[in-house]
Amino acid sequence: MNPLTKIAIFLSLSLSILFSQSTELVIFHGILAIIFVVIFRNHWQEFVLKSKPLWIYFPIVGLFFFIISLLVSSKNTYEIIVDVSLATYRMILLITMMTFYNILSKPSDIMIAIRSLWYKVDKSWQWVEDLILFTDITIRFFPSFQMQWRRLERARKALVLNASENRIRRAQQFATMVPDFVILNLNRANDLTTVMKLRGYGQVYPRSVYPVISSNWIDKVILVFVIIGILGLHSFDKI
């Protein structure tokens, strides 16, 4: 399946969850989430690892809003329980859908699909090329940025530089290192820019892409079917 089709389907399902008002429609999305869990059960451990903290977080937030609603809302207790439960349930379903999307997709595939689509459009718009390139570089190099920061933290722990410091003191110490850390990455970005210019970036638009990810008729049919199905469910729910 084309990565753009996949993200469109998951976004449509997520929006459908957020805009679900009735209990029946929310339960339907819950059943759909269970079907996803069964179909992709091979990814169950990874799914639990990524989503477990949020399963704990949202019920706590729901309890907090329940207490606040009891104090300030004019609704009775039953209505407050229903509203808070549906809101919490919707957020858990939303996280479930997007976690599955995160597991089943790679950011690099999305960027290749976007570049393939733009190459087929055949427009010589430099700002679009710059935007695509900026997003692609950010997705590629942000993990290495995080890795460098974690390596720095491990080095400080190995040297026992922050063993007896409290959190405020540690935050102050790391704040003094942020400017140097940013300058090092700016120099790295400058080197990358020079290499890109030497390789011919900016001379021909649109840039070619490899491999080209095409969208066939099956992708279009599935996407249209999902969108029509979601719109039909919400239209039927309003009757």
Coordinates of C-alpha atoms in Angstrom, one line a residue:
M1 CA 0.0 0.0 0.0
N2 CA 1.2 3.5 -0.8
P3 CA 2.4 5.3 2.3
L4 CA 0.3 8.4 1.5
T5 CA -2.8 6.2 1.3
K6 CA -1.9 4.5 4.6
I7 CA -1.5 7.8 6.4
A8 CA -4.7 9.2 4.9
I9 CA -6.6 6.1 6.1
F10 CA -5.2 6.3 9.6
L11 CA -5.9 10.1 9.8
S12 CA -9.4 9.5 8.6
L13 CA -10.0 6.9 11.3
S14 CA -8.4 9.2 13.9
L15 CA -10.7 12.1 13.0
S16 CA -13.6 9.8 13.0
I17 CA -12.8 8.8 16.5
L18 CA -12.5 12.4 17.7
F19 CA -15.8 13.5 16.1
S20 CA -17.7 10.5 17.4
Q21 CA -20.5 11.8 19.7
S22 CA -22.7 8.8 20.4
T23 CA -21.8 5.9 22.6
E24 CA -22.6 3.4 19.8
L25 CA -20.2 5.0 17.4
V26 CA -17.4 5.1 19.9
I27 CA -18.0 1.4 20.7
F28 CA -17.8 0.7 17.0
H29 CA -14.4 2.3 16.8
G30 CA -13.4 0.2 19.8
I31 CA -14.4 -3.0 18.0
L32 CA -12.4 -1.7 15.0
A33 CA -9.3 -1.2 17.2
I34 CA -9.7 -4.7 18.6
I35 CA -9.8 -6.0 15.0
F36 CA -6.5 -4.1 14.3
V37 CA -5.0 -5.7 17.4
V38 CA -6.0 -9.2 16.2
I39 CA -4.8 -8.6 12.6
F40 CA -1.4 -7.1 13.7
R41 CA -0.9 -9.4 16.7
N42 CA 2.7 -10.0 15.6
H43 CA 3.4 -6.4 16.6
W44 CA 1.7 -6.8 20.0
Q45 CA 4.8 -6.4 22.2
E46 CA 6.0 -3.3 20.3
F47 CA 2.5 -1.9 20.5
V48 CA 2.3 -2.4 24.3
L49 CA 5.8 -0.9 24.7
K50 CA 5.0 2.3 22.9
S51 CA 1.4 2.8 24.1
K52 CA 1.5 1.6 27.7
P53 CA 2.5 4.9 29.3
L54 CA -0.4 6.7 27.6
W55 CA -2.9 4.0 28.7
I56 CA -1.9 5.0 32.3
Y57 CA -1.8 8.7 31.6
F58 CA -5.3 9.2 30.1
P59 CA -7.3 7.5 32.8
I60 CA -5.5 9.7 35.4
V61 CA -6.3 12.8 33.4
G62 CA -9.9 11.5 33.0
L63 CA -10.1 11.1 36.8
F64 CA -8.8 14.6 37.3
F65 CA -11.3 16.1 34.9
F66 CA -14.1 14.1 36.6
I67 CA -13.2 15.7 39.9
I68 CA -13.0 19.2 38.4
S69 CA -16.4 18.6 36.7
L70 CA -18.0 17.6 39.9
L71 CA -16.9 20.8 41.5
V72 CA -17.8 23.3 38.7
S73 CA -20.3 21.6 36.4
S74 CA -24.1 21.8 36.7
K75 CA -24.5 18.3 35.2
N76 CA -25.4 15.4 37.4
T77 CA -22.9 12.7 38.4
Y78 CA -24.1 10.2 35.8
E79 CA -23.7 12.6 32.9
I80 CA -20.3 13.6 34.0
I81 CA -19.2 10.0 34.3
V82 CA -20.5 9.3 30.8
D83 CA -18.9 12.4 29.2
V84 CA -15.5 11.8 30.9
S85 CA -15.5 8.1 30.1
L86 CA -16.3 8.7 26.4
A87 CA -13.6 11.4 26.2
T88 CA -11.0 9.1 27.8
Y89 CA -12.1 6.2 25.7
R90 CA -11.8 8.3 22.5
M91 CA -8.3 9.4 23.4
I92 CA -7.2 5.8 24.1
L93 CA -8.6 4.7 20.8
L94 CA -6.9 7.6 19.0
I95 CA -3.5 6.6 20.6
T96 CA -4.1 3.0 19.6
M97 CA -4.7 3.9 15.9
M98 CA -1.7 6.2 15.7
T99 CA 0.5 3.8 17.5
F100 CA -0.3 1.1 14.9
Y101 CA 0.4 3.6 12.2
N102 CA 3.8 4.4 13.8
I103 CA 4.6 0.7 13.9
L104 CA 3.5 -0.2 10.4
S105 CA 5.0 2.9 8.7
K106 CA 8.4 4.5 8.2
P107 CA 8.9 8.2 7.9
S108 CA 11.4 7.7 5.1
D109 CA 8.8 5.9 3.0
I110 CA 6.4 8.8 3.4
M111 CA 9.0 11.3 2.2
I112 CA 9.8 9.1 -0.8
A113 CA 6.1 8.8 -1.6
I114 CA 5.7 12.6 -1.4
R115 CA 8.8 13.2 -3.6
S116 CA 7.5 10.6 -6.1
L117 CA 4.1 12.4 -6.2
W118 CA 5.8 15.8 -6.6
Y119 CA 8.0 14.5 -9.4
K120 CA 5.0 13.3 -11.3
V121 CA 3.3 16.7 -10.9
D122 CA 6.4 18.1 -12.8
K123 CA 6.4 21.7 -11.4
S124 CA 9.5 23.7 -11.1
W125 CA 8.7 25.3 -7.7
Q126 CA 11.8 25.7 -5.7
W127 CA 10.0 26.4 -2.4
V128 CA 8.3 23.1 -2.5
E129 CA 11.6 21.3 -3.1
D130 CA 13.1 23.2 -0.2
L131 CA 10.2 22.3 2.1
I132 CA 10.4 18.6 1.2
L133 CA 14.1 18.6 1.7
F134 CA 13.9 20.4 5.0
T135 CA 11.3 17.9 6.3
D136 CA 13.3 15.0 5.0
I137 CA 16.6 16.2 6.7
T138 CA 14.7 16.9 10.0
I139 CA 13.3 13.4 10.1
R140 CA 16.6 11.8 9.3
F141 CA 18.9 13.8 11.6
F142 CA 16.7 14.4 14.6
P143 CA 17.3 10.8 15.9
S144 CA 21.1 11.3 15.7
F145 CA 20.6 14.6 17.5
Q146 CA 18.8 12.7 20.3
M147 CA 21.6 10.1 20.3
Q148 CA 24.3 12.7 20.7
W149 CA 22.4 14.2 23.7
R150 CA 22.0 10.8 25.3
R151 CA 25.7 10.1 24.8
L152 CA 26.5 13.3 26.5
E153 CA 24.3 12.3 29.5
R154 CA 25.9 8.9 29.7
A155 CA 29.4 10.5 29.6
R156 CA 28.5 12.8 32.5
K157 CA 27.1 9.9 34.5
A158 CA 30.3 7.9 33.8
L159 CA 32.4 10.8 35.1
V160 CA 30.1 11.1 38.1
L161 CA 29.6 14.8 37.3
N162 CA 25.9 14.9 38.4
A163 CA 25.7 12.1 41.0
S164 CA 24.9 14.3 43.9
E165 CA 23.1 17.1 42.0
N166 CA 19.3 17.7 42.2
R167 CA 17.2 18.1 39.2
I168 CA 17.3 21.9 39.2
R169 CA 21.1 21.8 39.4
R170 CA 21.3 19.3 36.6
A171 CA 19.0 21.4 34.4
Q172 CA 21.2 24.4 35.0
Q173 CA 24.3 22.4 34.0
F174 CA 22.7 21.1 30.8
A175 CA 21.5 24.6 29.9
T176 CA 25.1 25.9 29.9
M177 CA 25.9 23.1 27.3
V178 CA 23.0 23.8 25.0
P179 CA 24.7 26.7 23.0
D180 CA 27.8 24.7 22.3
F181 CA 25.7 21.7 21.3
V182 CA 23.6 23.8 18.9
I183 CA 26.7 25.4 17.4
L184 CA 28.2 22.0 16.7
N185 CA 25.0 20.9 14.9
L186 CA 24.9 24.2 13.0
N187 CA 28.4 23.5 11.7
R188 CA 27.3 20.0 10.8
A189 CA 24.3 21.5 8.9
N190 CA 26.7 23.9 7.1
D191 CA 28.9 21.0 5.9
L192 CA 25.8 19.2 4.7
T193 CA 24.6 22.2 2.8
T194 CA 28.0 22.5 1.1
V195 CA 27.9 18.8 0.1
M196 CA 24.4 19.2 -1.3
K197 CA 25.4 22.1 -3.5
L198 CA 28.5 20.2 -4.8
R199 CA 26.1 17.4 -5.8
G200 CA 24.0 19.8 -7.8
Y201 CA 21.1 20.7 -5.6
G202 CA 19.2 23.7 -6.9
Q203 CA 20.2 23.3 -10.6
V204 CA 17.2 21.2 -11.8
Y205 CA 13.6 21.1 -10.6
P206 CA 11.9 18.9 -9.8
R207 CA 14.5 16.5 -8.5
S208 CA 14.4 12.9 -9.5
V209 CA 13.7 10.3 -6.9
Y210 CA 14.6 6.6 -6.4
P211 CA 12.8 4.4 -5.8
V212 CA 9.6 5.8 -7.2
I213 CA 6.6 4.8 -5.1
S214 CA 3.5 4.8 -7.3
S215 CA -0.2 4.8 -6.3
N216 CA -2.3 2.2 -8.1
W217 CA -6.0 1.9 -8.5
I218 CA -6.3 -0.4 -5.5
D219 CA -5.0 2.3 -3.2
K220 CA -7.5 4.8 -4.5
V221 CA -10.4 2.3 -4.2
I222 CA -9.5 1.5 -0.6
L223 CA -9.1 5.2 0.4
V224 CA -12.4 6.1 -1.2
F225 CA -14.1 3.2 0.4
V226 CA -12.8 4.1 3.9
I227 CA -13.8 7.8 3.5
I228 CA -17.2 7.0 2.2
G229 CA -17.7 4.4 5.0
I230 CA -16.7 6.9 7.7
L231 CA -18.9 9.7 6.3
G232 CA -21.8 7.2 6.0
L233 CA -21.4 6.1 9.7
H234 CA -21.4 9.7 10.9
S235 CA -24.3 10.7 8.7
F236 CA -26.3 7.7 9.9
D237 CA -25.4 8.5 13.5
K238 CA -27.0 12.0 13.2
I239 CA -30.3 10.6 12.1

